[in-house]
Short mmCIF file of C-alpha atoms in Angstrom, two decimals:
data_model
loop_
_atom_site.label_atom_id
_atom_site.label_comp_id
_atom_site.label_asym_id
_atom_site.label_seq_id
_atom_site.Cartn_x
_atom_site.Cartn_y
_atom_site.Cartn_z
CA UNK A 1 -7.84 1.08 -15.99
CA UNK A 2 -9.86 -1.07 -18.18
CA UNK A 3 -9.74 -4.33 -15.75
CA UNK A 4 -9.05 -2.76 -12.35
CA UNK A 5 -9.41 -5.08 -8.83
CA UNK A 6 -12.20 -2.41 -7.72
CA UNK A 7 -14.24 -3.76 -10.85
CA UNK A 8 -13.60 -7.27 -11.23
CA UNK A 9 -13.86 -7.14 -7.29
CA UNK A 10 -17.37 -5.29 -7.27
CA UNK A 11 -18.69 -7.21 -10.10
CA UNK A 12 -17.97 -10.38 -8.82
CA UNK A 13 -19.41 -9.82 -5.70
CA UNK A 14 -22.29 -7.98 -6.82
CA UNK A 15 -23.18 -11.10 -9.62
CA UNK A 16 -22.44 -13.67 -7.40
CA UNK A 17 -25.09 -11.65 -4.83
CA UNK A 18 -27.17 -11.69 -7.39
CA UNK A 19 -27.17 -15.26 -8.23
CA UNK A 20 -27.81 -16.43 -5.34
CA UNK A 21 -31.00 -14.58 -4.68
CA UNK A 22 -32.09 -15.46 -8.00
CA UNK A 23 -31.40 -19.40 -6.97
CA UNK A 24 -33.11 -19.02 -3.89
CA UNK A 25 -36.28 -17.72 -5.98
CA UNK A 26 -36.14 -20.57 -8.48
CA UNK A 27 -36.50 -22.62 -5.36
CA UNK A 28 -39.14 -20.98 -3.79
CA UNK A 29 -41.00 -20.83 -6.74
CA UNK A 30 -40.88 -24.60 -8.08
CA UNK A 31 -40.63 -26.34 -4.27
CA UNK A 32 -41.99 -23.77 -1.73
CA UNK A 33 -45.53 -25.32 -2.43
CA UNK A 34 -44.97 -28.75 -2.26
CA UNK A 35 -42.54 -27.81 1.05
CA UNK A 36 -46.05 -26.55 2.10
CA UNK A 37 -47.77 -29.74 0.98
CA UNK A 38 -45.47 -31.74 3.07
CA UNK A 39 -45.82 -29.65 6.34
CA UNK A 40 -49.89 -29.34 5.90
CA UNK A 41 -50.33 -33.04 5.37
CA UNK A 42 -48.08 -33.59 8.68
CA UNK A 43 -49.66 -31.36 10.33
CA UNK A 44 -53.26 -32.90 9.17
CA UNK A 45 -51.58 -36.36 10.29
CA UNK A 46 -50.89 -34.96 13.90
CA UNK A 47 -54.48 -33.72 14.33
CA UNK A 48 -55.78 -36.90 13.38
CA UNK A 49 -53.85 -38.95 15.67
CA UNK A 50 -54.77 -36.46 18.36
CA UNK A 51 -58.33 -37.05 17.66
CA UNK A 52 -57.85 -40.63 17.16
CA UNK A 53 -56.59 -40.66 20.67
CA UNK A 54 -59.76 -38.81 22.09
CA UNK A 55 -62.85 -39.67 20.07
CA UNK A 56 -63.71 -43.20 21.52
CA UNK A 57 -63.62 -42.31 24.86
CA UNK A 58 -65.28 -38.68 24.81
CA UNK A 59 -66.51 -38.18 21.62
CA UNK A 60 -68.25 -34.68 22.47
CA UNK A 61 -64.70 -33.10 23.87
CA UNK A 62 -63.43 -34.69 20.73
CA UNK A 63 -66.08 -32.56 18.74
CA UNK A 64 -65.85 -29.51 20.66
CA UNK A 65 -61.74 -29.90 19.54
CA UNK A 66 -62.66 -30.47 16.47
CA UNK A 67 -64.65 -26.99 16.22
CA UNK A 68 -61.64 -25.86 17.45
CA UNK A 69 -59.43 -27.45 14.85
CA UNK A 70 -61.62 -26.36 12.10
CA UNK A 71 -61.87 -22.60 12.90
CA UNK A 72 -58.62 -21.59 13.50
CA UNK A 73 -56.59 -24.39 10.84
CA UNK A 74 -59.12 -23.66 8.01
CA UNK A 75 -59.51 -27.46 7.91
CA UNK A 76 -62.95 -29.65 7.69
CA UNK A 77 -63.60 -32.34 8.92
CA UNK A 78 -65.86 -35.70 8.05
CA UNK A 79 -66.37 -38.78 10.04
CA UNK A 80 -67.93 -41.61 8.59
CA UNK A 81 -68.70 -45.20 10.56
CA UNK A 82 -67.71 -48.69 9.05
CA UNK A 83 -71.07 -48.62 6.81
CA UNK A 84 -70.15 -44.95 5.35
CA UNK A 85 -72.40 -43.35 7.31
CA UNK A 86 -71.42 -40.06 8.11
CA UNK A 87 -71.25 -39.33 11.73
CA UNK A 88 -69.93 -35.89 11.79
CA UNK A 89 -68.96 -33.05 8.70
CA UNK A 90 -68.03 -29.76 9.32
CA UNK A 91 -69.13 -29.41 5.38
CA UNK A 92 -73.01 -29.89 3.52
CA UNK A 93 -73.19 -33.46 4.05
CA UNK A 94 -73.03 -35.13 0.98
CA UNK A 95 -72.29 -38.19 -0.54
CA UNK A 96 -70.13 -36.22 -3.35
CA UNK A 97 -67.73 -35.08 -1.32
CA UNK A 98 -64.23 -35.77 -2.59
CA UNK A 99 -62.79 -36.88 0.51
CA UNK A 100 -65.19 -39.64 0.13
CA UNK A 101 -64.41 -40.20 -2.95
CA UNK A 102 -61.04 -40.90 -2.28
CA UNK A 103 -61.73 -43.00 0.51
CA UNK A 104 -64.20 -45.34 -1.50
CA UNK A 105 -61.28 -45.51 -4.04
CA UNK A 106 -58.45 -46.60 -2.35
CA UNK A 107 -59.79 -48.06 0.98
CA UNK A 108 -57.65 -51.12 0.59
CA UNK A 109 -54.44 -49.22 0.46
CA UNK A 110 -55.95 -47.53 3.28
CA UNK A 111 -56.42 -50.63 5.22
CA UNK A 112 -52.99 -51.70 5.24
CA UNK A 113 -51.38 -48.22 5.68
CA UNK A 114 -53.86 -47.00 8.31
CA UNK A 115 -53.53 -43.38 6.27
CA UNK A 116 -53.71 -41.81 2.92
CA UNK A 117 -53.27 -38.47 1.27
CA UNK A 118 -54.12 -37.13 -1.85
CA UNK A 119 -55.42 -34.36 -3.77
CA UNK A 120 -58.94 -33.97 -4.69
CA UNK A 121 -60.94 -31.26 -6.67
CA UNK A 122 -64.99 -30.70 -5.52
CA UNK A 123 -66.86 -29.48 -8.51
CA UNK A 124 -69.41 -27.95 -6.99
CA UNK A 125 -67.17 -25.71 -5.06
CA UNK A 126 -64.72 -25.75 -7.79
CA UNK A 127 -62.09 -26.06 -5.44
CA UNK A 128 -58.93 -28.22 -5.26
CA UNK A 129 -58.38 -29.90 -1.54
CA UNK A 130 -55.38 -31.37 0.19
CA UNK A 131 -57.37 -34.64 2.07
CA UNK A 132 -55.68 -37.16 4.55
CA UNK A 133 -57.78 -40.34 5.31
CA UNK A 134 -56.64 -41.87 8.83
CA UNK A 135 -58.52 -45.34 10.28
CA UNK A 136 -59.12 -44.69 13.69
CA UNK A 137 -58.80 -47.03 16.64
CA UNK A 138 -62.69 -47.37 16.56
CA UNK A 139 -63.02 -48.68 12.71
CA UNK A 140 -64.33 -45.06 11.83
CA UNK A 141 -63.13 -42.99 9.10
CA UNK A 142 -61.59 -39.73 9.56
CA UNK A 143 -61.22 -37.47 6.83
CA UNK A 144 -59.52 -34.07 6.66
CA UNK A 145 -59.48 -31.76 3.98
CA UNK A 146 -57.56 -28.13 3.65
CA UNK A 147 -57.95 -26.27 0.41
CA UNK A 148 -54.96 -25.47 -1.73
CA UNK A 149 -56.12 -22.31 -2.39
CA UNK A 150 -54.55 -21.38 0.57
CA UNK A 151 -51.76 -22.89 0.29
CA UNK A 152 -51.00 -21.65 -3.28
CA UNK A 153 -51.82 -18.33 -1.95
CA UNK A 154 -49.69 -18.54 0.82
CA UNK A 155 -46.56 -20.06 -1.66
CA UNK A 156 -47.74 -17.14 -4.09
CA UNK A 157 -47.16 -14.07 -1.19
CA UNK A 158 -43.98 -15.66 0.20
CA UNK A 159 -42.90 -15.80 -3.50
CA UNK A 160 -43.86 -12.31 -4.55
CA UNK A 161 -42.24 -11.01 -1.01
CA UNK A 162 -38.80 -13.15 -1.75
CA UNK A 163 -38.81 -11.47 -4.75
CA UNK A 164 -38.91 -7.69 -3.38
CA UNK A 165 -36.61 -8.51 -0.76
CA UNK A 166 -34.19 -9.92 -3.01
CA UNK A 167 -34.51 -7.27 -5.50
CA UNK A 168 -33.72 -4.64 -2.41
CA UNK A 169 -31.04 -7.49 -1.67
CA UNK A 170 -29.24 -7.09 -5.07
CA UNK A 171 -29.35 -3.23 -4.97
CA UNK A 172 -28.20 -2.87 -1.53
CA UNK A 173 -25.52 -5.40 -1.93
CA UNK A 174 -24.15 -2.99 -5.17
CA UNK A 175 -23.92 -0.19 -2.89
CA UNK A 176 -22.41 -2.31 -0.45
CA UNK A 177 -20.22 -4.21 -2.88
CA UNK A 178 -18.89 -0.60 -4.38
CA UNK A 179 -18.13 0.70 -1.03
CA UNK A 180 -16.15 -2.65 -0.19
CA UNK A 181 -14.15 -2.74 -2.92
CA UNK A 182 -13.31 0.61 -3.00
CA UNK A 183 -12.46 0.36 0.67
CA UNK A 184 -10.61 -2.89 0.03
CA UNK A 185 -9.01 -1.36 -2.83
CA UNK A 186 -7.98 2.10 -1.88
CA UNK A 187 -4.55 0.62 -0.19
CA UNK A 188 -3.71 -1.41 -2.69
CA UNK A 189 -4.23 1.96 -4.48
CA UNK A 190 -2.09 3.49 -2.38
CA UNK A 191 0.98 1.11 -2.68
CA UNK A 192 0.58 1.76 -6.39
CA UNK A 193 1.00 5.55 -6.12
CA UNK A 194 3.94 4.69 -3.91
CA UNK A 195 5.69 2.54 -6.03
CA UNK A 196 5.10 4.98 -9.19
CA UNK A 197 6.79 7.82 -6.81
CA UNK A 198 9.74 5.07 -5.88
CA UNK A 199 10.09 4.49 -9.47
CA UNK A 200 10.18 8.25 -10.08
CA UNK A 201 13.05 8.45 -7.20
CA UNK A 202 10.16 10.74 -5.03
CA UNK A 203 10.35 8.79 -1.80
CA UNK A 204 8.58 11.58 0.27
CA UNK A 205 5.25 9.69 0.25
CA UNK A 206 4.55 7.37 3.40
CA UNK A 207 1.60 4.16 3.63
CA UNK A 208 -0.61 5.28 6.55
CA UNK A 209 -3.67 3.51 5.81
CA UNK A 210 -4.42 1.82 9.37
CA UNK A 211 -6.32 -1.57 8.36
CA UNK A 212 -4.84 -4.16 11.02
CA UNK A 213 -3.91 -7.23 8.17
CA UNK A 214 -1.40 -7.71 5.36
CA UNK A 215 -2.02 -4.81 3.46
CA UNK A 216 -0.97 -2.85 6.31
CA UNK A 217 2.38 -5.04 6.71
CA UNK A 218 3.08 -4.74 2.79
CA UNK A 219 2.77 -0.55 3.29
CA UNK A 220 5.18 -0.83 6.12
CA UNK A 221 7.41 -2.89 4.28
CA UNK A 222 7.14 -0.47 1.32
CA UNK A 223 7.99 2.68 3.66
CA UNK A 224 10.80 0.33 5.15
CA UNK A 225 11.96 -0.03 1.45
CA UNK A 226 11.39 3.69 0.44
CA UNK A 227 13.42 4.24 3.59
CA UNK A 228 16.28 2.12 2.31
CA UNK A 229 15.90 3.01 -1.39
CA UNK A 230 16.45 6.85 -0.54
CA UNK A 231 19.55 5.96 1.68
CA UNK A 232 21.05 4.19 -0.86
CA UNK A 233 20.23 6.56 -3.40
CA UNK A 234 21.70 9.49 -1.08
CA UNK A 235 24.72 8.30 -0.84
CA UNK A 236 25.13 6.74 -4.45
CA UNK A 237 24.26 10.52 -5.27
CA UNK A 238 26.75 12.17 -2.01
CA UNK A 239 29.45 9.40 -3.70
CA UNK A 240 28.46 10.45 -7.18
CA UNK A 241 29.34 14.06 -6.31
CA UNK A 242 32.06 13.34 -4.69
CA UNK A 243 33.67 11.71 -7.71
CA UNK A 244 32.97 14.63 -9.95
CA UNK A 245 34.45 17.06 -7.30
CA UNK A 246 37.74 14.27 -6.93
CA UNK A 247 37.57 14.06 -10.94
CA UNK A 248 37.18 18.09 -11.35
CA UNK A 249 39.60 18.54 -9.07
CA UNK A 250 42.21 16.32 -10.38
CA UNK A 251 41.55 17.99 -14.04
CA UNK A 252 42.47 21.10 -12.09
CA UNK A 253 44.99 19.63 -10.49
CA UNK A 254 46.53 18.57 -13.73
CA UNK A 255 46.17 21.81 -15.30
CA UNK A 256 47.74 23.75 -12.23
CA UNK A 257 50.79 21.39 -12.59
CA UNK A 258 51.21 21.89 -16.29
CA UNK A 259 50.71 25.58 -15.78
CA UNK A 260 53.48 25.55 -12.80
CA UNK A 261 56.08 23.30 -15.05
CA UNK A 262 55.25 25.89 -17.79
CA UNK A 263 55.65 28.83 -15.70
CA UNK A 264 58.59 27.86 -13.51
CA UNK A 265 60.06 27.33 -16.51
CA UNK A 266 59.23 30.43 -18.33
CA UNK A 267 60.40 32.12 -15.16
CA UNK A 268 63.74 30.43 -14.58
CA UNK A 269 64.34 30.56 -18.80
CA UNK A 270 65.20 34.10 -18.80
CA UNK A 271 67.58 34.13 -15.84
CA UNK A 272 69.54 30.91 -16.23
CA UNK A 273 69.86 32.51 -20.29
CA UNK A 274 71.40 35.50 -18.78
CA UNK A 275 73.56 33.64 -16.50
CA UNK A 276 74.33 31.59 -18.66
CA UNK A 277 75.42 33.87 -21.31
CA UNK A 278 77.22 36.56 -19.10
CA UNK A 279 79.39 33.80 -17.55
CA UNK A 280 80.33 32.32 -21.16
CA UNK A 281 81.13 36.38 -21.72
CA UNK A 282 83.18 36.26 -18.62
CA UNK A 283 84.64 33.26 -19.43
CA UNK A 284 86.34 34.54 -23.03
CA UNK A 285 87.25 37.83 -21.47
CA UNK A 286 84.63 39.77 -23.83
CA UNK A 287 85.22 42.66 -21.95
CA UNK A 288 88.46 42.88 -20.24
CA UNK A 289 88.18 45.94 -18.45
CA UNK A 290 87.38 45.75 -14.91
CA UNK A 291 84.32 47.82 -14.88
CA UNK A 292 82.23 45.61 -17.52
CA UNK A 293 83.67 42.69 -15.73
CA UNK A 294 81.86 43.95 -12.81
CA UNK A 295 78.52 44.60 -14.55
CA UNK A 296 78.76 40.78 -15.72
CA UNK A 297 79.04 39.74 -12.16
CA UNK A 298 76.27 42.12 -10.71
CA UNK A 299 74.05 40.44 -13.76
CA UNK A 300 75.04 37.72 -12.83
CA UNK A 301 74.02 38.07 -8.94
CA UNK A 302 70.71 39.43 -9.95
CA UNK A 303 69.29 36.73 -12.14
CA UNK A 304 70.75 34.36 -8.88
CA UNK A 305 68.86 36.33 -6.74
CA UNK A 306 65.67 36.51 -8.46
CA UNK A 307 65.74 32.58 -8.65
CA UNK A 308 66.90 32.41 -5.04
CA UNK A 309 63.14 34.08 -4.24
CA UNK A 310 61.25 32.42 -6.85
CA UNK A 311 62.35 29.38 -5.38
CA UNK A 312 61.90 30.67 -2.28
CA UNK A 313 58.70 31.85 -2.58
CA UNK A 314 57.86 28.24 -4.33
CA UNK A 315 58.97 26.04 -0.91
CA UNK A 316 56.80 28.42 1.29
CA UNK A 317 53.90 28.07 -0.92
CA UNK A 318 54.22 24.37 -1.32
CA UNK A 319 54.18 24.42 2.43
CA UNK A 320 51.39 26.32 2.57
CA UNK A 321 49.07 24.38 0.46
CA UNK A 322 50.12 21.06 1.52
CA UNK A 323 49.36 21.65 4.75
CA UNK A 324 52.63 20.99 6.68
CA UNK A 325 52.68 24.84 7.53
CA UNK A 326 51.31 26.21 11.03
CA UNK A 327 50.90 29.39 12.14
CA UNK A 328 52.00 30.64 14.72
CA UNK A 329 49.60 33.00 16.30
CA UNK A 330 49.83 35.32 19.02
CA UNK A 331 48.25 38.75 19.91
CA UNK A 332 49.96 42.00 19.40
CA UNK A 333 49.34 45.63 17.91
CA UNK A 334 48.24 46.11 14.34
CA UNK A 335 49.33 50.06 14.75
CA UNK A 336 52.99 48.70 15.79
CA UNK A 337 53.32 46.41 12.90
CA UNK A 338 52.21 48.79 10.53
CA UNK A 339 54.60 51.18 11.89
CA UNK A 340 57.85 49.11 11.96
CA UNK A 341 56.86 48.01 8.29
CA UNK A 342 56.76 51.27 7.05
CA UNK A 343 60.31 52.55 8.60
CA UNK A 344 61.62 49.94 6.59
CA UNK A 345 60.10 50.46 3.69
CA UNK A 346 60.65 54.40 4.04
CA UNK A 347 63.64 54.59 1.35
CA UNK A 348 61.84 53.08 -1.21
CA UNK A 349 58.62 55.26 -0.45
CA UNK A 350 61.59 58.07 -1.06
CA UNK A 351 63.01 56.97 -3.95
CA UNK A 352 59.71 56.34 -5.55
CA UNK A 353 58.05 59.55 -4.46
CA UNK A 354 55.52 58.34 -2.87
CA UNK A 355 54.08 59.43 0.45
CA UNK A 356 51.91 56.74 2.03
CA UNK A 357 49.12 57.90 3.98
CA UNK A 358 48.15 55.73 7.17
CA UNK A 359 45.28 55.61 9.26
CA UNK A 360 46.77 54.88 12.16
CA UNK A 361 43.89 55.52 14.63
CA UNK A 362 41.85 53.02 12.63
CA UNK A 363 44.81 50.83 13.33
CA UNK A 364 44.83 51.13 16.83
CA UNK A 365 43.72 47.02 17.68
CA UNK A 366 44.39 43.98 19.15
CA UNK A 367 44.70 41.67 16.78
CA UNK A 368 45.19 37.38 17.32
CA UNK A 369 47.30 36.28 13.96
CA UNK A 370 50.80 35.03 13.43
CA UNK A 371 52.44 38.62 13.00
CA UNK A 372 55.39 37.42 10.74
CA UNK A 373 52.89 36.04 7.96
CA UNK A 374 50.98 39.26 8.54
CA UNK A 375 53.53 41.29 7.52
CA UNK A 376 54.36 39.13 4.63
CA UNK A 377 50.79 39.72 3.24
CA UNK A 378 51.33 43.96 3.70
CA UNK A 379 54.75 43.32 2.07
CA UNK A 380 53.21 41.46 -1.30
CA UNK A 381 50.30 44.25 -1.31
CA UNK A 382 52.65 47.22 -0.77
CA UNK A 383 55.01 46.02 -3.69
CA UNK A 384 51.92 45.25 -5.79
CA UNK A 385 50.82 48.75 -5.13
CA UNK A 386 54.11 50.41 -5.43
CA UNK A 387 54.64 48.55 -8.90
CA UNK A 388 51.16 49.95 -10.34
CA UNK A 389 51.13 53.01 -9.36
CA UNK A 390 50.45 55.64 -11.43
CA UNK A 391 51.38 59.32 -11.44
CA UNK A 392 49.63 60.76 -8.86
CA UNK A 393 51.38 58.38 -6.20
CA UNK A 394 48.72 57.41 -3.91
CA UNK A 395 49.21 54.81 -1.30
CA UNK A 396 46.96 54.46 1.17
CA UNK A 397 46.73 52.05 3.96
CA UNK A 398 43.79 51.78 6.64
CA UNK A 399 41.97 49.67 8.67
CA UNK A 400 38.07 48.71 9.34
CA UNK A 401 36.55 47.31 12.37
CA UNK A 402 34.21 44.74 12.24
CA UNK A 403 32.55 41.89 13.97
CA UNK A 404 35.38 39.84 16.05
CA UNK A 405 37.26 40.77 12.50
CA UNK A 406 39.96 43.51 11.33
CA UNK A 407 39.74 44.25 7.61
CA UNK A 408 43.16 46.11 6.53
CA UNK A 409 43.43 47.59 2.89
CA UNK A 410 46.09 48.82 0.96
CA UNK A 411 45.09 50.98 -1.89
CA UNK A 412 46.97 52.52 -5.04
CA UNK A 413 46.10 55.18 -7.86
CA UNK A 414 46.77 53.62 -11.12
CA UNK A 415 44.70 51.57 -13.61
CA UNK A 416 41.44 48.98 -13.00
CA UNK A 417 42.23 45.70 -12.95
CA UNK A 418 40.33 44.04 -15.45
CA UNK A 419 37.27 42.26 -15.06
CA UNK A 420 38.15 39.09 -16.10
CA UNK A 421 41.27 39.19 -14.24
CA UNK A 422 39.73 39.37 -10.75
CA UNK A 423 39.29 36.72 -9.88
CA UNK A 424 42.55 35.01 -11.39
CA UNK A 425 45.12 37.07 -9.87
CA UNK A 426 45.31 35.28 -6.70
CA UNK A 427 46.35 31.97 -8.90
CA UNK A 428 49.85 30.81 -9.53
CA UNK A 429 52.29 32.98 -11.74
CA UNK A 430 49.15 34.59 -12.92
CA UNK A 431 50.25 38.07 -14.53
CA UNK A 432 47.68 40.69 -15.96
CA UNK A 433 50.71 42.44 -17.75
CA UNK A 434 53.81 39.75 -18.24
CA UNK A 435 55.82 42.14 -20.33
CA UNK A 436 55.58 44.93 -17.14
CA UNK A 437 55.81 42.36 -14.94
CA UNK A 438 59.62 40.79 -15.84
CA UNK A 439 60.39 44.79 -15.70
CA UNK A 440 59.74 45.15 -12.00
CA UNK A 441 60.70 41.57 -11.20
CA UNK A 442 58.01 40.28 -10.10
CA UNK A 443 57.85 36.09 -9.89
CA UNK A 444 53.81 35.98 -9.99
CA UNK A 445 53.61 34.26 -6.40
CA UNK A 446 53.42 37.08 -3.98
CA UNK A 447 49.39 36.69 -4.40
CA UNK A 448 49.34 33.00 -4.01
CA UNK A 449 51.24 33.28 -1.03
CA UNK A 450 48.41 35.68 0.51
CA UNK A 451 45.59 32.93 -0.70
CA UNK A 452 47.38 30.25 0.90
CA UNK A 453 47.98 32.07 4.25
CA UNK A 454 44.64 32.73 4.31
CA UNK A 455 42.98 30.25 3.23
CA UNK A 456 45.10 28.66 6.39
CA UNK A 457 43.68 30.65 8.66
CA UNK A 458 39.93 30.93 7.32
CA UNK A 459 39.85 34.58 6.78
CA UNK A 460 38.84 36.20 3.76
CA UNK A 461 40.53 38.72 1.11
CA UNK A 462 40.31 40.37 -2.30
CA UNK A 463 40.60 43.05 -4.57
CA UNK A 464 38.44 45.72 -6.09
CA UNK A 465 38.60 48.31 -8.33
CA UNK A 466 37.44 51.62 -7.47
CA UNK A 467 37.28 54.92 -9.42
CA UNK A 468 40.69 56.56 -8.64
CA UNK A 469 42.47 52.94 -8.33
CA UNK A 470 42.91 49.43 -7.24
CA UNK A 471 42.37 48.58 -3.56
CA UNK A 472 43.64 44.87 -2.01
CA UNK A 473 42.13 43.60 1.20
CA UNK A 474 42.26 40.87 3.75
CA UNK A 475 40.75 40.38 7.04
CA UNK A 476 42.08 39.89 10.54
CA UNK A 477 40.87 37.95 13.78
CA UNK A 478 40.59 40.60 16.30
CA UNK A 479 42.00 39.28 19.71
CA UNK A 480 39.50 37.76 22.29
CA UNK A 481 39.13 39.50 25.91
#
């Protein structure tokens, strides 16, 4: 991030640090000295009119003051009377000093002003002097000198030490400046990293950074958003998948119907043909003896029949699915069902050959299910079973206890469904063998019908294949208490 807000912030800060400590040197450097100037030559004024105020009256306190003055200000002092004669010097007395000098140069000026300053140099002390002339009340001259040496020296030190300081200045303001920006960055940081995630559709990352301004309002108004943004996204994604499930399942819808019109249809074909064709045969006396007549009419009956259940078959299933249906549940035996199902279906066990063995102990429950649709599921897996057996005629029916459930099989010898057939068998008019099928009858719903009842009342079945045969299931509520 070539021209981040961390850099440009700690840059700026840093430089603008910077520039004002080196301001505040330039300063120093060119007018620290002559601030000095100004405050030594006040402060010479105020000792002068303090000993202005004392010398005529007692001139040896004003001396002993003057001692004073000169020992701990670094300042002489020279007195001189109307005629020049000097009265007191706290220096060689000498008629060379610059002081005097100054005075005998501008003593006019000094006449109307009552003071003068200026700056002198003495050549025999080759040294430069900061002197203020003041007329006292008396007529006597007072003159006060300070050397700039120690003023210069004094502007030099305070220069030298500005100059550390600020160069400890500049480098602790960096550190400081890096830590503040990258404290005053880091949330805005944050809010980035949270946006890329938004933008990414990740909305699991929350703003926590506590900072008490309107940073922290933008990060709650970001999570607020995030919030919002993964609602909206929820349910345009729940309504999305919805749509395909409403759009799959009207394809499937579609292609059940066109499969039912083409099935119905393939169904009814074949008997309404025969119908149709036996009655035309009827109808020109093909056969006139009484006997064939007959077998047109039984033909005839059949094919009606076998419509009579398809159609049958179709109403309860359409009931079924659609939802109109209830069941009526109750409790009762399993074992007496089971019984009374199999004394009715003992003459075509007979005529078959078939000897259906029952586990009848196994059978023994109280089950909670609508017994007539019950026995309607046993009836489509016992003529399923009967119509595949194979020649060693086994038909076996038992029962397995399990949690608050009854599982009940019904098992036949024969051929292995195939694999791909599994789970399609169940489905409308759905025929592994069509051709063996019409043979036996069979309209292709008896499987439906035990997927619709249920699917109605949420219990699961199925088929297997095992090694001797095929073996049909479905599970029963076992009665409460």
């Amino acid at each position: 991030m070539p021209s981040s807000i961390r850099r440009r912030l700690f840059t700026g800060v840093t430089l603008l640090i910077a520039f004002f400590v080196l301001f505040s040197w330039i300063l120093n450097t060119n007018y620290l000295e002559k601030y000095y100037l100004s405050q030594k030559n006040n402060a010479l004024m105020a000792n002068a009119k303090n000993i202005d105020r004392l010398y005529p009256d007692r001139p040896e306190d004003t001396y002993l003051q003057i001692e004073s003055l000169e020992r701990n200000s670094g300042i002489h002092v020279t007195i001189l009377d109307s005629s020049m004669a000097i009265q007191y010097s706290s220096m060689v007395k000498r008629k060379s000093d610059p002081g005097i000098y100054l005075l005998m140069s501008r003593q006019d000026e000094l006449a109307q002003k009552g003071s003068i300053s200026g700056l002198s140099r003495d050549r025999f002390l080759n040294a430069d002097f900061l002197n203020l002339i003041y007329l006292l009340k008396n007529g006597h001259y007072l003159i006060l000198s300070t050397p700039l040496a120690a003023i210069e020296q004094s502007a030099g030190i305070a220069n030298r030490f500005f100059l550390y300081t600020g160069l400890a200045t500049i480098i602790l303001a960096i550190i400081l400046a890096f830590t503040f920006a990258r404290r005053f960055t880091r949330p805005i940081l944050e809010l980035n990293d949270i946006a890329q995630s938004m933008a990414q559709l990740d909305f699991s990352k929350r703003y926590g950074i506590k900072t008490n301004d309107e940073l922290e309002e933008l990060g709650t108004s970001i999570n607020s958003l995030s919030d919002q943004l993964n609602g909206a996204i929820s349910d345009l994604q729940s309504a999305n998948a919805k749509l395909k499930e409403d759009i799959e399942r009207e394809r499937h819808i579609d292609e059940m119907r066109k499969e039912f019109v083409y099935s119905v249809s393939h169904e009814l074909k074949t008997p309404i043909a025969l119908i149709q064709g036996y009655a035309e045969g009827l109808k020109v006396n093909v056969n006139e003896d009484e006997a064939s007549k007959n077998f047109y009419c039984e033909v005839i009956m059949d094919e009606a029949a076998k419509m009579n259940k398809l159609v049958k078959e179709l109403l309860d299933l359409s009931q079924m699915e659609t939802g109109y249906f209830k069941l009526e549940k109750r409790d009762f035996k399993l074992s007496e069902l089971l019984e009374r199902l199999l004394n009715k279906y003992q003459p075509i066990f007979n005529e078959k050959n078939v000897i259906p063995r029952v586990e009848k102990q196994s059978c023994d429950l109280l089950v909670h299910a609508d017994a007539v649709r019950i026995e309607q599921i046993l009836v489509n897996y016992i003529n399923n079973a009967l119509n595949h057996l194979d020649d060693s005629r086994v038909l076996i029916i038992k029962c397995e206890e399990l949690e608050r459930k009854v599982k009940v099989s019904v098992f036949n010898s024969g051929k292995p469904i195939p694999d791909e057939s599994l789970d399609k068998i169940f489905e409308s008019f759905y025929k592994v063998d069509r051709a063996r099928t019409r043979a036996y009858g069979g309209t292709g719903l008896g499987l439906s019908i035990v997927r619709a009842i249920q699917e109605l009342d949420q219990n699961a079945y199925g088929a297997v294949n095992l090694e001797q045969g095929v073996e049909f299931w479905f599970e029963i509520d076992l009665a409460q208490g």
